Tab-separated table of C-alpha atoms in Angstrom:
chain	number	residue	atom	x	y	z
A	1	UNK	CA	109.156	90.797	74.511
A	2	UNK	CA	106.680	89.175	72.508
A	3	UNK	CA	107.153	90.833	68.605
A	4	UNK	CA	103.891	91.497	67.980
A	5	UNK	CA	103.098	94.031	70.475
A	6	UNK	CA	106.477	95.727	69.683
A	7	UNK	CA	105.447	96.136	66.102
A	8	UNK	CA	101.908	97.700	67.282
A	9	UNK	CA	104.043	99.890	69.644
A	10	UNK	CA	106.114	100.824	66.365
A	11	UNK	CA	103.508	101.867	64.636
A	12	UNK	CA	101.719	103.825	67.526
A	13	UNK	CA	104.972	105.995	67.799
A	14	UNK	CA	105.699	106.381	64.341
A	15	UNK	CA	103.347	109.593	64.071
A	16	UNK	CA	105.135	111.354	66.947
A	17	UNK	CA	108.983	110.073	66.886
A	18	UNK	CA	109.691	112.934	65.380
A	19	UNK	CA	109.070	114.460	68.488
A	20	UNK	CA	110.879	112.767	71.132
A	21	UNK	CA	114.179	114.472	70.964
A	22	UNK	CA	112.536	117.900	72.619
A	23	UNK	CA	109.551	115.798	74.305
A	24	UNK	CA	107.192	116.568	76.927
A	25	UNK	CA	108.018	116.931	80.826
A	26	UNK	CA	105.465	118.473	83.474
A	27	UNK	CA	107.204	120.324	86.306
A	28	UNK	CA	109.496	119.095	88.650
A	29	UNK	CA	111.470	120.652	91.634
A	30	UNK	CA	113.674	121.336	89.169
A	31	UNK	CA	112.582	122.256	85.781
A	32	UNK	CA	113.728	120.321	82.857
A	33	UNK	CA	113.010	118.932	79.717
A	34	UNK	CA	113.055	115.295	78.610
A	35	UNK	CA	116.774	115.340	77.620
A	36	UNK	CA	117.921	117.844	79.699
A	37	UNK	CA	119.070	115.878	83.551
A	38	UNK	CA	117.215	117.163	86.563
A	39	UNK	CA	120.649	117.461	88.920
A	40	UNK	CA	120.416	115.913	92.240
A	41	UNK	CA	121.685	118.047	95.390
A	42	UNK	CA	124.580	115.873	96.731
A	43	UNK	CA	127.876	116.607	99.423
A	44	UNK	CA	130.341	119.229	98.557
A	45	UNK	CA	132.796	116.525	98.295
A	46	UNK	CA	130.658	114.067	95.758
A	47	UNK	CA	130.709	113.544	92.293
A	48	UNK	CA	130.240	116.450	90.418
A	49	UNK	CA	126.762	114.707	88.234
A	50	UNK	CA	126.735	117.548	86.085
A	51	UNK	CA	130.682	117.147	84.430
A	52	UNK	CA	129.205	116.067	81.022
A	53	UNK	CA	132.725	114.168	79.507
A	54	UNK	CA	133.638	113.282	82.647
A	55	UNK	CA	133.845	108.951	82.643
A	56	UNK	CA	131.219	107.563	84.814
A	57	UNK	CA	130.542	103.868	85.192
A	58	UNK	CA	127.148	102.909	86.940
A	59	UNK	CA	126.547	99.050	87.280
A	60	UNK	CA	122.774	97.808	87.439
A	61	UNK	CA	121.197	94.558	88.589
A	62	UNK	CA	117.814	92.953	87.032
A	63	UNK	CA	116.152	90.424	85.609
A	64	UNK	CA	114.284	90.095	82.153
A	65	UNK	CA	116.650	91.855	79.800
A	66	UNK	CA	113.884	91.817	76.758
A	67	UNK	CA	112.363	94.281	79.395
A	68	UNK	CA	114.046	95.445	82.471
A	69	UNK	CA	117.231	95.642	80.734
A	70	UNK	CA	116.162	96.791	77.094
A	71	UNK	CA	114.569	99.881	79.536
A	72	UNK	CA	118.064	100.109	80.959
A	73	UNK	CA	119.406	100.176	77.576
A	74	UNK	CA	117.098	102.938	76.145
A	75	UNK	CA	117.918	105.007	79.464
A	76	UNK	CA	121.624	104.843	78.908
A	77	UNK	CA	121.044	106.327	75.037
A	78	UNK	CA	118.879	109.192	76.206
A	79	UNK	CA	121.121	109.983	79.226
A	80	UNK	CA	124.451	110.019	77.290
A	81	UNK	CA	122.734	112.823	74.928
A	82	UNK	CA	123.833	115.335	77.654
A	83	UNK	CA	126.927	113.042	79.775
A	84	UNK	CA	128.620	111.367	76.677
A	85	UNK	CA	131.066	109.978	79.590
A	86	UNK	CA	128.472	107.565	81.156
A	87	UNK	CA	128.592	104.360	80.864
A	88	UNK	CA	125.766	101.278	82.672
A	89	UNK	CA	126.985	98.153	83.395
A	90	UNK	CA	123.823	95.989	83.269
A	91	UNK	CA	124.154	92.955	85.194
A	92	UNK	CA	121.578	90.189	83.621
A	93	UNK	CA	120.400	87.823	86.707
A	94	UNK	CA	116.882	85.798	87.507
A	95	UNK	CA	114.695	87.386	89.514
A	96	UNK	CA	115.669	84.229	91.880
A	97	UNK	CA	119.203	84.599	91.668
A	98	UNK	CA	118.798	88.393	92.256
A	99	UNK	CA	117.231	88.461	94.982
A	100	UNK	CA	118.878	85.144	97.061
A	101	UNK	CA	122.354	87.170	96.080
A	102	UNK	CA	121.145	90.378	96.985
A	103	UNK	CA	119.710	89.113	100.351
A	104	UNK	CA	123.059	87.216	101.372
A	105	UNK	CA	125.017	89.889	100.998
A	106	UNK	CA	122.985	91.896	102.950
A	107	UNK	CA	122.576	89.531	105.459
A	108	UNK	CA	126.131	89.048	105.851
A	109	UNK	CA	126.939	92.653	105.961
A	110	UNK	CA	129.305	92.333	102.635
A	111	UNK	CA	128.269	95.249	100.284
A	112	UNK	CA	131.210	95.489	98.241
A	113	UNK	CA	130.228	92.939	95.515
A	114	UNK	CA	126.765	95.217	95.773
A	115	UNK	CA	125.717	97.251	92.275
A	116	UNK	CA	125.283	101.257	92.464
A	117	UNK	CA	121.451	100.282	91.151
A	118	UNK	CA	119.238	97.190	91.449
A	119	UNK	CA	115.724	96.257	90.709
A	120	UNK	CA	112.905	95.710	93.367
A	121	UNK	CA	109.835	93.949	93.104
A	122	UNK	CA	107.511	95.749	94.737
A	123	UNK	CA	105.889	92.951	97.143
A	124	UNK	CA	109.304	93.002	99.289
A	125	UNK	CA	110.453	96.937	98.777
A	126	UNK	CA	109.167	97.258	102.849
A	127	UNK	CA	111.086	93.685	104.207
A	128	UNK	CA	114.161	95.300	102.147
A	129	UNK	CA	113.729	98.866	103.225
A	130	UNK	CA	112.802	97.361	107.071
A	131	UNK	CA	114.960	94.253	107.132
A	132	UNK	CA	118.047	96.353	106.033
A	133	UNK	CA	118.217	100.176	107.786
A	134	UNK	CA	120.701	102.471	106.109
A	135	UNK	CA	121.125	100.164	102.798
A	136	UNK	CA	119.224	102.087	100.324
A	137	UNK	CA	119.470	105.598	98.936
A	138	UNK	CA	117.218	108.085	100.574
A	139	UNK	CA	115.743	109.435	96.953
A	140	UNK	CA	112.914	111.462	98.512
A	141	UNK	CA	113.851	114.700	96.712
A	142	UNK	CA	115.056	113.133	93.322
A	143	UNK	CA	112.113	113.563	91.721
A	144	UNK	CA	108.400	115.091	91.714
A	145	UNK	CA	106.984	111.949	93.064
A	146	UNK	CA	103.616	113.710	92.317
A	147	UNK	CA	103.856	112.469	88.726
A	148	UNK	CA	104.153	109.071	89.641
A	149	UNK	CA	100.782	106.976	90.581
A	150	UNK	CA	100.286	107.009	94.336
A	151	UNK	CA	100.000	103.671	94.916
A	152	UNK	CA	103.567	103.405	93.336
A	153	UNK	CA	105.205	105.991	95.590
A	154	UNK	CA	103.246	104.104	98.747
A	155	UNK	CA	104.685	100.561	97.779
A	156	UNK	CA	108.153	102.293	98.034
A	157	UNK	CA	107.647	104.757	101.250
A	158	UNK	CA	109.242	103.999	105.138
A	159	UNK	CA	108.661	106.561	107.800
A	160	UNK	CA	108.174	109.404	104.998
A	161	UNK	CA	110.729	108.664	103.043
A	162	UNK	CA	111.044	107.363	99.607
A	163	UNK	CA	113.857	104.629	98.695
A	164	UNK	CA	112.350	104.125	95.005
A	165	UNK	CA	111.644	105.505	91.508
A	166	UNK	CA	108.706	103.986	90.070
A	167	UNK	CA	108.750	102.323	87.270
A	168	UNK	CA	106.499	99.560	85.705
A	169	UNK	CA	103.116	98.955	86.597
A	170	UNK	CA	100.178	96.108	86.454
A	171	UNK	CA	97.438	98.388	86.505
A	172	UNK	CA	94.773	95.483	85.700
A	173	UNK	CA	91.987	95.375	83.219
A	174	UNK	CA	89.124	92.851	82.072
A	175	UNK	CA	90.222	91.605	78.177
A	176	UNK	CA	87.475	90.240	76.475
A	177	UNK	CA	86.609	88.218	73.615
A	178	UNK	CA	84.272	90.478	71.632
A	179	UNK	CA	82.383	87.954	69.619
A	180	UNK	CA	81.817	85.590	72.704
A	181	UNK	CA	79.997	88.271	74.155
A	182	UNK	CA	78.244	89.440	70.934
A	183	UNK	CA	77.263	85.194	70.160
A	184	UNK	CA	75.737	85.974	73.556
A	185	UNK	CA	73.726	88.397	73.340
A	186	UNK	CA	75.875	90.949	74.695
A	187	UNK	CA	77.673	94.382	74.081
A	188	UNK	CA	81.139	95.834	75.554
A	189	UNK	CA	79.083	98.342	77.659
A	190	UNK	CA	77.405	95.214	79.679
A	191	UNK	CA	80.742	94.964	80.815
A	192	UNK	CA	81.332	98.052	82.014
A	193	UNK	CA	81.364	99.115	86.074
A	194	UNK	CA	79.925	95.819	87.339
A	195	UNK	CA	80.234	93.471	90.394
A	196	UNK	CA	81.542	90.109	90.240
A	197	UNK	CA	78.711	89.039	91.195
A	198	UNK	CA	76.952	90.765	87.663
A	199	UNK	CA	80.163	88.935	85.681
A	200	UNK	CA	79.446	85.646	87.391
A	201	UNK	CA	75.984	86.180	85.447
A	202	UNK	CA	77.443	87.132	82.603
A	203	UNK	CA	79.539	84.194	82.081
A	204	UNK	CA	76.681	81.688	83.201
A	205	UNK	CA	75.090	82.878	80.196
A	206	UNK	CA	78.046	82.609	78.107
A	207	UNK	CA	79.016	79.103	79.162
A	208	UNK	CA	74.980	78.473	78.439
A	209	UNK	CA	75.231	80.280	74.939
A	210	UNK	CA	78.675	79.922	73.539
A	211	UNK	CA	79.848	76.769	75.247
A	212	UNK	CA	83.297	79.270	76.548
A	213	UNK	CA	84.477	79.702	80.058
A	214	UNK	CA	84.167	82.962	81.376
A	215	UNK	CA	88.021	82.836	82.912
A	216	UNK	CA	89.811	80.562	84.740
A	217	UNK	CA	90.964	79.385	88.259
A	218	UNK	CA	94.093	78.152	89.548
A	219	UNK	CA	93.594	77.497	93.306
A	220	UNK	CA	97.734	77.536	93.694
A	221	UNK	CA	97.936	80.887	92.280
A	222	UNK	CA	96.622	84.436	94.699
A	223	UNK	CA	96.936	86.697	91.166
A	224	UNK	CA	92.983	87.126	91.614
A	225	UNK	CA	92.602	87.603	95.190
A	226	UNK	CA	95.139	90.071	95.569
A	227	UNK	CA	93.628	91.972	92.377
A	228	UNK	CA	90.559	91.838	94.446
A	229	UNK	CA	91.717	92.779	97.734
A	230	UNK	CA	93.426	95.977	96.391
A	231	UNK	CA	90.467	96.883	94.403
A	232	UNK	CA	88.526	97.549	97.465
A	233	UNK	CA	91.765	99.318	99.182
A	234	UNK	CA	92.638	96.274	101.225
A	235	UNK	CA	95.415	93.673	101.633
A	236	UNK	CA	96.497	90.423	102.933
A	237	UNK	CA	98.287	92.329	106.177
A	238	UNK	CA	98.055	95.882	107.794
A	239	UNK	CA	100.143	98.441	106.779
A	240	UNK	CA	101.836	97.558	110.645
A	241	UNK	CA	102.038	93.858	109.443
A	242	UNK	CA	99.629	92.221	111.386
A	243	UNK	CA	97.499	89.509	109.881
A	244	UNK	CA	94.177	90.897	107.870
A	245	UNK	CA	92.028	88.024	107.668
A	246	UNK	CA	90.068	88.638	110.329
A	247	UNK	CA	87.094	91.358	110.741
A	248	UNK	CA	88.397	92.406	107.180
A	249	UNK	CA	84.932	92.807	105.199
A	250	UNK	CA	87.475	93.088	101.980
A	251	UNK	CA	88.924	89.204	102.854
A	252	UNK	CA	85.358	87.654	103.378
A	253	UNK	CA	83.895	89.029	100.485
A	254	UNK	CA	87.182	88.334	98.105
A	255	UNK	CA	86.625	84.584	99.690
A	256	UNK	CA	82.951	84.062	98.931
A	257	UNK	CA	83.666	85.353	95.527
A	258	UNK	CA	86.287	83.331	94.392
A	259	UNK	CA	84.508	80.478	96.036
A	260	UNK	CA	81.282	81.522	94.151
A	261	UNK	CA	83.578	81.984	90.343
A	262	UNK	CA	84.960	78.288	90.992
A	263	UNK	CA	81.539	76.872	92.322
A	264	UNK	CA	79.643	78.436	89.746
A	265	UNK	CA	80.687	76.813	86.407
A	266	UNK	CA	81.682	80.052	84.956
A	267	UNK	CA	85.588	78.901	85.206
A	268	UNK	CA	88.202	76.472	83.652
A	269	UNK	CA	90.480	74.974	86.455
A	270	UNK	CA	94.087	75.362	85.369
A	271	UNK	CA	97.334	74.530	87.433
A	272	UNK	CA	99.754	76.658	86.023
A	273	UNK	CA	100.729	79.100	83.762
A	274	UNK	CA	101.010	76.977	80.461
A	275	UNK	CA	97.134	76.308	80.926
A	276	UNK	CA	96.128	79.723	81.947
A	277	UNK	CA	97.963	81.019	78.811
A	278	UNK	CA	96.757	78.499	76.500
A	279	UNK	CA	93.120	79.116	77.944
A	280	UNK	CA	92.684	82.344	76.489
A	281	UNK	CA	95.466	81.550	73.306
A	282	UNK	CA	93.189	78.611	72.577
A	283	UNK	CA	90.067	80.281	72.714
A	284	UNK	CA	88.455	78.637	75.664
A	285	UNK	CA	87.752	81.512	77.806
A	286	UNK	CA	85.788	84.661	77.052
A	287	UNK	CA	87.088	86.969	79.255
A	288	UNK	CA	91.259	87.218	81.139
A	289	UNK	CA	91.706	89.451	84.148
A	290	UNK	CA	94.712	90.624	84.779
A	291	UNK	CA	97.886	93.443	84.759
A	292	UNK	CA	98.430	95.485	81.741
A	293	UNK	CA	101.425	93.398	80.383
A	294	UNK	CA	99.227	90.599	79.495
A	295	UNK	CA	98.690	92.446	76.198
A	296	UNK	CA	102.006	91.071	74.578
A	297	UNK	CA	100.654	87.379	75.784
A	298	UNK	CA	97.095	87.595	74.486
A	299	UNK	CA	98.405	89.245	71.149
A	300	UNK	CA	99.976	85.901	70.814
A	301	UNK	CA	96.392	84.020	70.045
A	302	UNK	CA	96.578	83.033	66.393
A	303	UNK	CA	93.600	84.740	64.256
A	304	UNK	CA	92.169	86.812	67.032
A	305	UNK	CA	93.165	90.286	65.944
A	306	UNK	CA	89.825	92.386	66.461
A	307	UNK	CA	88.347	89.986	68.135
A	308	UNK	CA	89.149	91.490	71.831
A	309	UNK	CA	88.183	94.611	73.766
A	310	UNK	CA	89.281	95.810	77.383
A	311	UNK	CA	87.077	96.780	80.286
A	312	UNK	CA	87.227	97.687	83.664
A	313	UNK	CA	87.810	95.066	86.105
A	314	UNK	CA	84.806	94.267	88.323
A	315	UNK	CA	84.386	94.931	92.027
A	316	UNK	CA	83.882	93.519	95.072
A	317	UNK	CA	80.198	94.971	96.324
A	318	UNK	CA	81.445	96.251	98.990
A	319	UNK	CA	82.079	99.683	100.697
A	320	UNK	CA	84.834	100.922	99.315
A	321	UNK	CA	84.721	98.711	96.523
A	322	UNK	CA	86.309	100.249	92.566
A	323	UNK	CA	86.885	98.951	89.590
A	324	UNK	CA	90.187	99.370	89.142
A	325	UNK	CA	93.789	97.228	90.850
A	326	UNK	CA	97.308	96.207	90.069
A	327	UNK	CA	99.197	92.737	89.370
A	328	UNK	CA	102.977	93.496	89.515
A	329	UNK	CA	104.837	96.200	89.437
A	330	UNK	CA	108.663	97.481	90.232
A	331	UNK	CA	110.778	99.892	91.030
A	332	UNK	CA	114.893	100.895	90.760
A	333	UNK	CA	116.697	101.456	93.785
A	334	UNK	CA	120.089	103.303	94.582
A	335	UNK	CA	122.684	101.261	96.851
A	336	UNK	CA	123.179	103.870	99.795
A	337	UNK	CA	126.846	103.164	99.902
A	338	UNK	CA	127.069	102.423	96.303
A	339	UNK	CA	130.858	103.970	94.499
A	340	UNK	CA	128.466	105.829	92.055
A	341	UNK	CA	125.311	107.066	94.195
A	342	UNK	CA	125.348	110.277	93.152
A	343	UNK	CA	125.500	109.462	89.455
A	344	UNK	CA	123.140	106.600	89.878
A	345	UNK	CA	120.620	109.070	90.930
A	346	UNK	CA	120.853	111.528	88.909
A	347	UNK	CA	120.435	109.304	85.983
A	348	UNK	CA	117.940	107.490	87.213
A	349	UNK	CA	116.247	110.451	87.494
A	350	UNK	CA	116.735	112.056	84.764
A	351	UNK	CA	115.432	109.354	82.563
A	352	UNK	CA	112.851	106.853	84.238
A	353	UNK	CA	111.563	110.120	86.663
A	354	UNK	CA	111.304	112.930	84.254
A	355	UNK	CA	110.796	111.696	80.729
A	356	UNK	CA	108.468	111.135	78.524
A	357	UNK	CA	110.801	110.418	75.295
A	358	UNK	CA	111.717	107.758	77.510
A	359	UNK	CA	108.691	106.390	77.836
A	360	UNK	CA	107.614	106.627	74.755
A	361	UNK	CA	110.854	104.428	73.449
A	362	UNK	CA	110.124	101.977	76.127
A	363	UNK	CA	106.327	101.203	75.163
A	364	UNK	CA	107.379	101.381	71.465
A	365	UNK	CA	110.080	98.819	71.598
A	366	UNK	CA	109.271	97.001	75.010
A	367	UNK	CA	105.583	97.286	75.348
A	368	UNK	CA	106.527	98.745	78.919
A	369	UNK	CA	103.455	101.149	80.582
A	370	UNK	CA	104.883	103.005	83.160
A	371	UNK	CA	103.768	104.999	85.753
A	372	UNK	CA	105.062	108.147	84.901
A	373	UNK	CA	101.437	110.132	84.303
A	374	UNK	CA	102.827	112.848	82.607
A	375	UNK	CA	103.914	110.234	79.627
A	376	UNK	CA	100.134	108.952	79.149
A	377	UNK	CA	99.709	113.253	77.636
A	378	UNK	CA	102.076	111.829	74.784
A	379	UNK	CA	99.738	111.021	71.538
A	380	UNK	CA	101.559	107.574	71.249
A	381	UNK	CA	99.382	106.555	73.811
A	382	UNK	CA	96.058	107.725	72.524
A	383	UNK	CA	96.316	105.679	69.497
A	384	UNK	CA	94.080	103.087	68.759
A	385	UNK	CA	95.058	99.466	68.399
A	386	UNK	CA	93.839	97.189	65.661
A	387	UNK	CA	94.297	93.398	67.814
A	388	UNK	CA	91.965	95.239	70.323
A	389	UNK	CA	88.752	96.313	67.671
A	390	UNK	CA	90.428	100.008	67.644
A	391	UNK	CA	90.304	101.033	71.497
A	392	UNK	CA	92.750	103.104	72.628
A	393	UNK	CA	94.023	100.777	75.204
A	394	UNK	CA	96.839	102.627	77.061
A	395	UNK	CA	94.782	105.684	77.333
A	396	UNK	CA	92.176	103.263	78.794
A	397	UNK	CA	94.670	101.666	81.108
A	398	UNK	CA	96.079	105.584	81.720
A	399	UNK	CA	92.406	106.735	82.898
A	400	UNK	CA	92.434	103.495	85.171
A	401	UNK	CA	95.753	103.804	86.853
A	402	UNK	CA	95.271	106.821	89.025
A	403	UNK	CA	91.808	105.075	90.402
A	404	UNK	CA	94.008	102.485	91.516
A	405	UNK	CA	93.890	102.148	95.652
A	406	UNK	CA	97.071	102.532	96.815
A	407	UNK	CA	97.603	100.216	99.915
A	408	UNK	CA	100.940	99.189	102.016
A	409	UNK	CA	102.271	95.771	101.110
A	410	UNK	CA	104.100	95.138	104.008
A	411	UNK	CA	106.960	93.110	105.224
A	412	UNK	CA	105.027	89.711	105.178
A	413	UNK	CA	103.326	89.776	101.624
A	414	UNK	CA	104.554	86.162	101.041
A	415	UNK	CA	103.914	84.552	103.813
A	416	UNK	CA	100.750	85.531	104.311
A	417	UNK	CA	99.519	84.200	100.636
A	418	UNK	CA	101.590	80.908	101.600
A	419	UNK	CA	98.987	80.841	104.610
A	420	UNK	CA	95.999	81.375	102.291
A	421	UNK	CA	97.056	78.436	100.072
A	422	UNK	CA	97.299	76.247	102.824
A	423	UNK	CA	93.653	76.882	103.681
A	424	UNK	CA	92.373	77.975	100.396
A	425	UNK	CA	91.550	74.362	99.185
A	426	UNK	CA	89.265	73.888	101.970
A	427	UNK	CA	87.606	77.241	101.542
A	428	UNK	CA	86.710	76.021	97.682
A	429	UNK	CA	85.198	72.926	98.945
A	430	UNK	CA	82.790	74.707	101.340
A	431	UNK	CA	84.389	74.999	104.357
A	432	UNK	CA	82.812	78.493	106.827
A	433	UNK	CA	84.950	81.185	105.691
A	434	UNK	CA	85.407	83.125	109.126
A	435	UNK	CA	86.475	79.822	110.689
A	436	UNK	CA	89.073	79.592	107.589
A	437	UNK	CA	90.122	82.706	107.540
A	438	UNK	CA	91.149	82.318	111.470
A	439	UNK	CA	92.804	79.163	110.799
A	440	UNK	CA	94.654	81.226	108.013
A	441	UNK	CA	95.764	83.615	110.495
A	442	UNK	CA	96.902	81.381	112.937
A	443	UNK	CA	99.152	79.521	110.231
A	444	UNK	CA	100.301	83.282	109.185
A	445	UNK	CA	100.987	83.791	113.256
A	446	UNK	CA	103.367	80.868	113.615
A	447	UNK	CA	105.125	81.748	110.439
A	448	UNK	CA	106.072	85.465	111.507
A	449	UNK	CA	106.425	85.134	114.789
């Protein structure tokens, strides 16, 4: 995790550290405090979760260990406060590697070699949950799922019941350079609540003015569509996982949009990540769209400290339309017939679903948001930071994630953006969108069916 951002986070917790040992925890099925467990109601004949020196061993697959795993790590500390026996065995893989090994296994019915925990991206929580009956840890009454953002709980839900505690979100925003817009005759409130079709005009006159992009556009990547489509409550498939390209007012206007940004002059072509990075690093763009943990990334740009603000993102004008979406996002699950589910559950929890200490120590030394709401009540996340001209950002990005639609991604998530990239170059050039968008779903047709 990128040290700048963990020093910021430092700082922000450095007036209320002192507090984190007794913390703040709304209620829960089972009141508790931050360092107290909330026990989870297992078999007569389980382990007892509660045995404090009793030796437990949990093991724990993810990827990212600067992240994921430092969030593991900080878990362990607070959860051994009250069971000094437990132990985590984190398991450092690639997201790749995780989830080709987690999928063979499960394919070939061989579970064994399976952790008690492992890390899901949200995107394929349904094809897991779906693909795989009986696999995953029924966690439905672990925790008070109404402190968690709804969108979260949805991207983890089957048939009513809940395989997943939430954990990190993407909850998106619209950085901006402030002196771009100021050199153009602008303030931060111009940016507030608009259309894309008002920040298209916007960044006409800043490319006029200033001589900057407004953002950029990579037509290989979906990161904007799909910030788009959930914005106005929609998604690339149905929550029954048919193909939603078709009569889908969201999908036609998301099109002519992104059409319209990469028509328009407003936006830098890039082709991958190392350009879209350096875009905004190097100054070239005026304005970045995107999740929440592209704060670490943008505090990387060399003499920009105070020189960027954060906005709302804009909206499709559409019914239905809001300013506010997600880019990312995971969430811990329990192996059903994991050695340690009953332990595995009760820490997880104890710690990622009913703590705020916790998530203070994970923003201060990770840069992690979460979306635990009762954490954002914490002052560390009211204070203002310096890179960003003073905002309180995280309470920003706190007010923002609740307004966040939440939608069903679906078993076919990735096929059905491999579809729109097939098509997508042809929609850029011109090409009539409806007759696109039902070649799209034809292509997404043959690929499910």
């Amino acid at each position: 995790m990128n040290k700048k951002i963990i020093m910021v986070a430092l700082t922000l917790l450095a007036t209320t550290m002192t507090g984190c040992s007794s913390g703040s925890s709304n209620a829960t099925p089972t009141p508790a405090t931050d360092n107290t467990s909330t026990p989870v109601t297992a078999p007569a004949d389980s382990t007892d979760t509660n045995t404090t020196n009793t030796e437990q061993k949990v093991v724990a697959w993810c990827w990212d260990q600067a992240f994921n795993g430092q969030a593991l790590k900080i878990a362990e500390e607070l959860y051994q406060k009250e069971h000094p026996g437990f132990t985590l065995e984190i398991i450092d893989l690639s997201k790749t590697d995780l989830e080709q090994k987690l999928t063979t296994n499960l394919a070939s019915g061989i579970t064994d070699s399976l952790p008690d925990i492992i890390l899901v991206n949200d995107s394929n929580a349904a094809k897991y949950i779906t693909s795989y009956p009986n696999t995953f840890a029924d966690l439905t009454n672990a925790v008070d799922y109404s402190n968690f953002a709804s969108y979260k709980v949805e991207s983890v839900t089957e048939d009513s019941k809940i395989y997943g505690i939430p954990f990190d979100v993407g909850v998106t925003g619209m950085f901006y350079r402030t002196d771009y817009l100021e050199e153009a005759g602008f303030t931060p409130s111009d940016l507030e609540n608009i259309t894309w079709d008002r920040y298209i005009e916007i960044g006409q006159q800043i490319k006029e003015k200033t001589g900057k992009y407004m953002c950029t556009v990579n037509p290989n990547d979906e990161a904007i569509t799909s910030i788009m489509l959930q914005s106005a409550g929609s998604w690339y498939i149905t929550p029954d996982n048919k193909s939603n390209f078709i009569d889908n007012p969201a999908m036609t206007e998301t099109m002519r949009v992104y059409r319209e940004l990469a028509s328009s002059g407003v936006a830098k072509p890039v082709t991958g990540w190392s350009e879209f990075v350096n875009s905004f690093n190097n100054g070239d763009v005026a304005t970045v769209v995107s999740g929440v943990w592209q704060i670490a990334t943008i505090m990387d740009g060399e003499g920009q400290s105070g020189k960027w603000g954060v906005a709302p993102i804009p909206r499709l004008d559409i019914e239905g339309g809001t300013n506010a979406s997600n880019e990312g996002g995971s969430s811990w699950f329990v192996l059903d017939q994991a050695a340690n589910k009953d332990v595995a559950t009760d820490f997880l929890a104890s710690t990622f679903g009913n703590s705020t200490a916790f998530y203070e120590s994970f923003l201060a030394q990770c840069g992690g948001v979460c979306s635990y709401l009762p954490a954002y009540e914490s002052d560390v996340f009211a204070e203002e930071a310096e890179f960003f001209g003073g905002q309180p950002i995280y309470s920003l990005f706190a007010k923002w994630l609740p307004e966040v639609p939440s939608i069903s991604l679906g078993m076919y998530t990735q096929e059905a953006k491999d579809a729109l990239k097939n098509e997508l170059p042809n929609i850029l050039n011109g090409a009539d969108i409806d007759k696109s968008l039902e070649t799209v779903q034809s292509l997404f047709s043959l690929q499910v069916q």
